[in-house]
Each structure stands twice: as structure tokens, then as C-alpha cells.
């Protein structure tokens, strides 16, 4: 079952074309890793799937419904997609727990006791149950990123997108974050990841997509992608 599909999407800024007619599919429960040189358009492809970009051509279809066209984006897509960025983007003035509670409380109007219980569960899952009263600046980058993952999961997304989630972390914190990402995959979540961590791709991806200059040059099952040509 195809969960999300980009159909010939083209994205440009002024005269620069960043994505040229990119078509890709992600099936429910799959983990897809996007690789390729810096500037290839990987991050932009994720942002298009999250409904964060306007398109010059093509569309994004999610669960069989068209959510993004050249005309714009339906808001509902953003609610179904959780995104984790390179820079953790936590709210600096809110505690760890409040960072996780905020969106489900405000956007989904879930009652506070229920949101809190869920947030505490998620913080336990990412190994930060004992840090719930801390503020982001009191945490390491790896801990902040794990909070960001918990925060995204708190919205109960159908699809999780990770945009270079470990690129600003040292090796130890990278390992911690990759471990949590593997847990998320084991929950059965559909996941797309932009990363330079090839060992993660080998171990956790079902499929690897190689992009360069705004195009997909290879899209193959992981074993095939890493086998000698
Ligand atoms: P990647 O994730 O593969 O490194 P990106 O999707 O981040 O690639 O960027 C692809 C290209 O698009 C880069 O050349 C980048 O400078 C350009 N780009 C990204 N965002 C913008 C923007 N808001 N305005 C102009 N150019 C942009
Ligand atoms: P990352 O490597 O994490 O994708 P970037 O530095 O490429 O971060 O992009 C950070 C932000 O700047 C994004 O919102 C992106 O769209 C924007 N951006 C990237 N390249 C350009 C550019 N050449 N001109 C304008 N905005 C850009």
C-alpha cells in the first residue's frame, strides 16, 4: 500500500531548479533513506512531502488523496506528518515536557491529563523520562533531538520525516539518536530519512534513493543499493 507519493514534482527558487520532476513512493511501514551530495534536493523533497513547499509542477498524494498541487497545500497533510530537523527547533522557553505537550494540546485539543500521560510515555521511550522538567539549553544536542522526536510522535503522525537529524551531533550523540530512530521504525512507523549515516541506511532502510541535482538517479532495495555494480 502506497502511503505517500510525489508525482513529477518540480520545485524552483527564482531561476534555480532544485527538484526536477521527482517521482517517488513510500509504502506504509517502510523506511526509505535519501542520500546524495549536498544541494541535491533531498531536504527539499522531504519538505514537499510535509506540505511545507509550493510546487511549480506535479503533486503530492497521501493515502490516495491529493494534498499538494501547484495551487497550494491542504493543511491536513501537515497534521499527518511529523518532521525532525537538523537543528532541533525546540521551544527554548518551555520545559522538555511542555515542548512535547504543546502541539497535541493546542492543535488537537486533547485533554491535558491524557496529553501528559502520552508525553511522559514518549519521553520514557526516548530515554529522557528523568529530564522532563529541564529546559532545552540544559540538554545535550543528542538529548534535544530525542525530545524533538518525542514531540513529533506526540501528534501521532502517520509518516515521520527526518532531515539530517544527526548532522550536528558528535558520534556518541549520533548513536543515541539513531537508536531512538530504530525504535520508531520498530513501532511500524513509515519513515523517510535524509542522512549521511550509511551504516544506518544499511541496517534500517528498506530502500535507498540516491539523488543528485534535483533528480533521482537510483531507487533500489537496500541490499541491491549497497551491492557492487
Ligand atoms: P540537500 O538536502 O540535498 O542538501 P536542499 O534540498 O537543502 O539539498 O537544497 C537544494 C538546493 O536548493 C541547494 O542548492 C539550496 O541552496 C537550494 N535552496 C534550498 N532552499 C532554498 C531557498 N529557500 N531559496 C533558494 N534556494 C534554496
Ligand atoms: P540544511 O542543510 O539543514 O537543509 P540549509 O542551510 O540548506 O539547511 O537551509 C536552511 C534554510 O535556509 C532552509 O529554510 C532553506 O530553505 C533555506 N535556504 C537554503 N539555501 C538557501 C538559499 N540559497 N537561499 C535562500 N534560502 C536558502
mmCIF file of N, CA and C in Angstrom, residues 40-114:
data_model
loop_
_atom_site.group_PDB
_atom_site.id
_atom_site.type_symbol
_atom_site.label_atom_id
_atom_site.label_comp_id
_atom_site.label_asym_id
_atom_site.label_seq_id
_atom_site.Cartn_x
_atom_site.Cartn_y
_atom_site.Cartn_z
ATOM 1 N N UNK A 40 21.614 18.400 -3.397
ATOM 2 C CA UNK A 40 20.935 17.522 -4.357
ATOM 3 C C UNK A 40 19.424 17.735 -4.384
ATOM 4 N N UNK A 41 18.881 18.296 -3.302
ATOM 5 C CA UNK A 41 17.440 18.499 -3.222
ATOM 6 C C UNK A 41 16.740 17.557 -2.256
ATOM 7 N N UNK A 42 17.519 16.817 -1.461
ATOM 8 C CA UNK A 42 16.936 15.821 -0.550
ATOM 9 C C UNK A 42 16.034 16.474 0.492
ATOM 10 N N UNK A 43 16.559 17.525 1.114
ATOM 11 C CA UNK A 43 15.804 18.223 2.145
ATOM 12 C C UNK A 43 14.539 18.851 1.549
ATOM 13 N N UNK A 44 14.679 19.397 0.365
ATOM 14 C CA UNK A 44 13.518 19.996 -0.301
ATOM 15 C C UNK A 44 12.468 18.930 -0.603
ATOM 16 N N UNK A 45 12.915 17.747 -1.004
ATOM 17 C CA UNK A 45 11.962 16.655 -1.272
ATOM 18 C C UNK A 45 11.168 16.314 -0.011
ATOM 19 N N UNK A 46 11.859 16.260 1.128
ATOM 20 C CA UNK A 46 11.156 15.984 2.398
ATOM 21 C C UNK A 46 10.160 17.100 2.701
ATOM 22 N N UNK A 47 10.621 18.356 2.519
ATOM 23 C CA UNK A 47 9.742 19.488 2.825
ATOM 24 C C UNK A 47 8.499 19.496 1.937
ATOM 25 N N UNK A 48 8.656 19.061 0.708
ATOM 26 C CA UNK A 48 7.488 18.948 -0.187
ATOM 27 C C UNK A 48 6.524 17.879 0.328
ATOM 28 N N UNK A 49 7.090 16.756 0.811
ATOM 29 C CA UNK A 49 6.231 15.686 1.336
ATOM 30 C C UNK A 49 5.522 16.106 2.612
ATOM 31 N N UNK A 50 6.109 17.068 3.317
ATOM 32 C CA UNK A 50 5.484 17.565 4.545
ATOM 33 C C UNK A 50 4.487 18.687 4.260
ATOM 34 N N UNK A 51 4.364 19.051 2.990
ATOM 35 C CA UNK A 51 3.433 20.133 2.651
ATOM 36 C C UNK A 51 3.960 21.500 3.030
ATOM 37 N N UNK A 52 5.274 21.645 3.083
ATOM 38 C CA UNK A 52 5.861 22.920 3.501
ATOM 39 C C UNK A 52 6.326 23.768 2.325
ATOM 40 N N UNK A 53 6.211 23.252 1.115
ATOM 41 C CA UNK A 53 6.702 23.991 -0.050
ATOM 42 C C UNK A 53 5.614 24.099 -1.115
ATOM 43 N N UNK A 54 5.646 25.217 -1.821
ATOM 44 C CA UNK A 54 4.810 25.337 -3.021
ATOM 45 C C UNK A 54 5.546 24.662 -4.169
ATOM 46 N N UNK A 55 4.793 24.098 -5.093
ATOM 47 C CA UNK A 55 5.393 23.380 -6.226
ATOM 48 C C UNK A 55 5.209 24.173 -7.508
ATOM 49 N N UNK A 56 6.152 23.995 -8.439
ATOM 50 C CA UNK A 56 5.990 24.584 -9.769
ATOM 51 C C UNK A 56 5.329 23.583 -10.722
ATOM 52 N N UNK A 57 5.418 22.305 -10.388
ATOM 53 C CA UNK A 57 4.715 21.278 -11.176
ATOM 54 C C UNK A 57 4.566 20.033 -10.321
ATOM 55 N N UNK A 58 3.590 19.201 -10.688
ATOM 56 C CA UNK A 58 3.408 17.924 -10.017
ATOM 57 C C UNK A 58 2.513 18.022 -8.796
ATOM 58 N N UNK A 59 2.449 16.907 -8.055
ATOM 59 C CA UNK A 59 1.590 16.882 -6.876
ATOM 60 C C UNK A 59 2.112 15.869 -5.862
ATOM 61 N N UNK A 60 1.601 15.997 -4.647
ATOM 62 C CA UNK A 60 1.911 15.036 -3.594
ATOM 63 C C UNK A 60 0.602 14.366 -3.194
ATOM 64 N N UNK A 61 0.595 13.035 -3.290
ATOM 65 C CA UNK A 61 -0.605 12.256 -2.977
ATOM 66 C C UNK A 61 -0.322 11.463 -1.707
ATOM 67 N N UNK A 62 -1.218 11.617 -0.736
ATOM 68 C CA UNK A 62 -1.059 10.958 0.563
ATOM 69 C C UNK A 62 -2.306 10.133 0.817
ATOM 70 N N UNK A 63 -2.130 8.850 1.088
ATOM 71 C CA UNK A 63 -3.255 7.935 1.304
ATOM 72 C C UNK A 63 -4.302 8.074 0.202
ATOM 73 N N UNK A 64 -3.819 8.167 -1.039
ATOM 74 C CA UNK A 64 -4.714 8.188 -2.191
ATOM 75 C C UNK A 64 -5.374 9.529 -2.478
ATOM 76 N N UNK A 65 -5.114 10.521 -1.626
ATOM 77 C CA UNK A 65 -5.724 11.833 -1.835
ATOM 78 C C UNK A 65 -4.658 12.851 -2.189
ATOM 79 N N UNK A 66 -4.969 13.763 -3.096
ATOM 80 C CA UNK A 66 -4.004 14.784 -3.494
ATOM 81 C C UNK A 66 -4.017 15.918 -2.483
ATOM 82 N N UNK A 67 -2.859 16.138 -1.861
ATOM 83 C CA UNK A 67 -2.774 17.160 -0.816
ATOM 84 C C UNK A 67 -1.989 18.394 -1.236
ATOM 85 N N UNK A 68 -1.045 18.208 -2.155
ATOM 86 C CA UNK A 68 -0.241 19.341 -2.604
ATOM 87 C C UNK A 68 -0.290 19.397 -4.124
ATOM 88 N N UNK A 69 -0.611 20.580 -4.643
ATOM 89 C CA UNK A 69 -0.584 20.811 -6.090
ATOM 90 C C UNK A 69 0.103 22.149 -6.318
ATOM 91 N N UNK A 70 0.172 22.574 -7.572
ATOM 92 C CA UNK A 70 0.742 23.892 -7.849
ATOM 93 C C UNK A 70 -0.136 24.997 -7.270
ATOM 94 N N UNK A 71 -1.353 24.646 -6.882
ATOM 95 C CA UNK A 71 -2.278 25.628 -6.308
ATOM 96 C C UNK A 71 -2.029 25.853 -4.809
ATOM 97 N N UNK A 72 -1.404 24.869 -4.159
ATOM 98 C CA UNK A 72 -1.177 25.022 -2.721
ATOM 99 C C UNK A 72 -1.240 23.695 -1.991
ATOM 100 N N UNK A 73 -1.307 23.806 -0.656
ATOM 101 C CA UNK A 73 -1.243 22.626 0.212
ATOM 102 C C UNK A 73 -2.471 22.569 1.109
ATOM 103 N N UNK A 74 -3.038 21.363 1.260
ATOM 104 C CA UNK A 74 -4.102 21.207 2.262
ATOM 105 C C UNK A 74 -3.462 21.077 3.639
ATOM 106 N N UNK A 75 -3.969 21.814 4.582
ATOM 107 C CA UNK A 75 -3.397 21.847 5.934
ATOM 108 C C UNK A 75 -3.330 20.462 6.577
ATOM 109 N N UNK A 76 -4.315 19.623 6.248
ATOM 110 C CA UNK A 76 -4.381 18.317 6.931
ATOM 111 C C UNK A 76 -3.104 17.501 6.769
ATOM 112 N N UNK A 77 -2.399 17.698 5.653
ATOM 113 C CA UNK A 77 -1.181 16.919 5.440
ATOM 114 C C UNK A 77 -0.182 17.188 6.564
ATOM 115 N N UNK A 78 -0.044 18.459 6.937
ATOM 116 C CA UNK A 78 0.933 18.803 7.976
ATOM 117 C C UNK A 78 0.602 18.115 9.296
ATOM 118 N N UNK A 79 -0.671 17.920 9.554
ATOM 119 C CA UNK A 79 -1.075 17.245 10.780
ATOM 120 C C UNK A 79 -0.731 15.763 10.779
ATOM 121 N N UNK A 80 -0.609 15.181 9.587
ATOM 122 C CA UNK A 80 -0.356 13.744 9.489
ATOM 123 C C UNK A 80 1.126 13.416 9.397
ATOM 124 N N UNK A 81 1.944 14.460 9.230
ATOM 125 C CA UNK A 81 3.376 14.246 9.014
ATOM 126 C C UNK A 81 4.170 14.864 10.154
ATOM 127 N N UNK A 82 5.019 14.056 10.783
ATOM 128 C CA UNK A 82 5.915 14.560 11.822
ATOM 129 C C UNK A 82 7.273 14.811 11.206
ATOM 130 N N UNK A 83 7.920 15.922 11.592
ATOM 131 C CA UNK A 83 9.210 16.212 10.984
ATOM 132 C C UNK A 83 10.254 16.542 12.053
ATOM 133 N N UNK A 84 11.448 16.018 11.832
ATOM 134 C CA UNK A 84 12.577 16.259 12.733
ATOM 135 C C UNK A 84 13.694 16.873 11.895
ATOM 136 N N UNK A 85 14.235 17.990 12.386
ATOM 137 C CA UNK A 85 15.204 18.768 11.618
ATOM 138 C C UNK A 85 16.615 18.619 12.193
ATOM 139 N N UNK A 86 17.578 19.063 11.409
ATOM 140 C CA UNK A 86 18.971 19.029 11.867
ATOM 141 C C UNK A 86 19.144 19.857 13.139
ATOM 142 N N UNK A 87 18.586 21.059 13.117
ATOM 143 C CA UNK A 87 18.623 21.916 14.308
ATOM 144 C C UNK A 87 17.322 21.650 15.046
ATOM 145 N N UNK A 88 17.420 21.248 16.298
ATOM 146 C CA UNK A 88 16.335 20.553 16.986
ATOM 147 C C UNK A 88 15.043 21.362 17.049
ATOM 148 N N UNK A 89 15.179 22.699 16.999
ATOM 149 C CA UNK A 89 13.989 23.546 16.922
ATOM 150 C C UNK A 89 13.026 23.374 18.088
ATOM 151 N N UNK A 90 13.554 23.127 19.285
ATOM 152 C CA UNK A 90 12.665 23.085 20.456
ATOM 153 C C UNK A 90 12.319 24.513 20.857
ATOM 154 N N UNK A 91 11.219 24.657 21.595
ATOM 155 C CA UNK A 91 10.858 25.978 22.126
ATOM 156 C C UNK A 91 11.736 26.228 23.351
ATOM 157 N N UNK A 92 12.621 27.239 23.281
ATOM 158 C CA UNK A 92 13.641 27.396 24.337
ATOM 159 C C UNK A 92 13.063 27.755 25.701
ATOM 160 N N UNK A 93 11.888 28.410 25.707
ATOM 161 C CA UNK A 93 11.328 28.884 26.970
ATOM 162 C C UNK A 93 10.395 27.855 27.596
ATOM 163 N N UNK A 94 10.269 26.672 26.972
ATOM 164 C CA UNK A 94 9.393 25.641 27.522
ATOM 165 C C UNK A 94 10.213 24.452 28.016
ATOM 166 N N UNK A 95 9.733 23.827 29.095
ATOM 167 C CA UNK A 95 10.394 22.622 29.597
ATOM 168 C C UNK A 95 10.278 21.508 28.560
ATOM 169 N N UNK A 96 11.063 20.468 28.772
ATOM 170 C CA UNK A 96 11.013 19.287 27.909
ATOM 171 C C UNK A 96 9.575 18.762 27.817
ATOM 172 N N UNK A 97 8.937 18.582 28.966
ATOM 173 C CA UNK A 97 7.570 18.049 28.949
ATOM 174 C C UNK A 97 6.630 18.985 28.192
ATOM 175 N N UNK A 98 6.741 20.285 28.453
ATOM 176 C CA UNK A 98 5.841 21.226 27.787
ATOM 177 C C UNK A 98 6.091 21.296 26.280
ATOM 178 N N UNK A 99 7.343 21.092 25.861
ATOM 179 C CA UNK A 99 7.624 21.020 24.432
ATOM 180 C C UNK A 99 6.829 19.887 23.777
ATOM 181 N N UNK A 100 6.740 18.755 24.492
ATOM 182 C CA UNK A 100 6.064 17.581 23.926
ATOM 183 C C UNK A 100 4.541 17.728 24.017
ATOM 184 N N UNK A 101 4.085 18.405 25.048
ATOM 185 C CA UNK A 101 2.645 18.547 25.299
ATOM 186 C C UNK A 101 2.001 19.595 24.389
ATOM 187 N N UNK A 102 2.780 20.602 24.009
ATOM 188 C CA UNK A 102 2.180 21.808 23.404
ATOM 189 C C UNK A 102 1.292 21.546 22.185
ATOM 190 N N UNK A 103 1.833 20.878 21.172
ATOM 191 C CA UNK A 103 1.071 20.755 19.925
ATOM 192 C C UNK A 103 -0.197 19.911 20.065
ATOM 193 N N UNK A 104 -0.114 18.733 20.688
ATOM 194 C CA UNK A 104 -1.360 17.958 20.831
ATOM 195 C C UNK A 104 -2.411 18.700 21.648
ATOM 196 N N UNK A 105 -1.935 19.469 22.611
ATOM 197 C CA UNK A 105 -2.860 20.225 23.455
ATOM 198 C C UNK A 105 -3.522 21.353 22.646
ATOM 199 N N UNK A 106 -2.706 22.155 21.962
ATOM 200 C CA UNK A 106 -3.196 23.337 21.251
ATOM 201 C C UNK A 106 -3.897 22.981 19.945
ATOM 202 N N UNK A 107 -3.267 22.084 19.167
ATOM 203 C CA UNK A 107 -3.762 21.821 17.822
ATOM 204 C C UNK A 107 -4.881 20.785 17.847
ATOM 205 N N UNK A 108 -4.662 19.737 18.651
ATOM 206 C CA UNK A 108 -5.644 18.644 18.637
ATOM 207 C C UNK A 108 -6.633 18.732 19.790
ATOM 208 N N UNK A 109 -6.391 19.669 20.716
ATOM 209 C CA UNK A 109 -7.292 19.867 21.857
ATOM 210 C C UNK A 109 -7.499 18.597 22.685
ATOM 211 N N UNK A 110 -6.455 17.773 22.752
ATOM 212 C CA UNK A 110 -6.544 16.580 23.596
ATOM 213 C C UNK A 110 -6.508 17.049 25.053
ATOM 214 N N UNK A 111 -7.336 16.435 25.935
ATOM 215 C CA UNK A 111 -7.350 16.866 27.337
ATOM 216 C C UNK A 111 -5.969 16.727 27.990
ATOM 217 N N UNK A 112 -5.644 17.686 28.867
ATOM 218 C CA UNK A 112 -4.298 17.754 29.441
ATOM 219 C C UNK A 112 -3.827 16.451 30.101
ATOM 220 N N UNK A 113 -4.645 15.799 30.947
ATOM 221 C CA UNK A 113 -4.116 14.591 31.612
ATOM 222 C C UNK A 113 -3.691 13.520 30.604
ATOM 223 N N UNK A 114 -4.476 13.400 29.545
ATOM 224 C CA UNK A 114 -4.178 12.399 28.524
ATOM 225 C C UNK A 114 -2.890 12.765 27.771
#
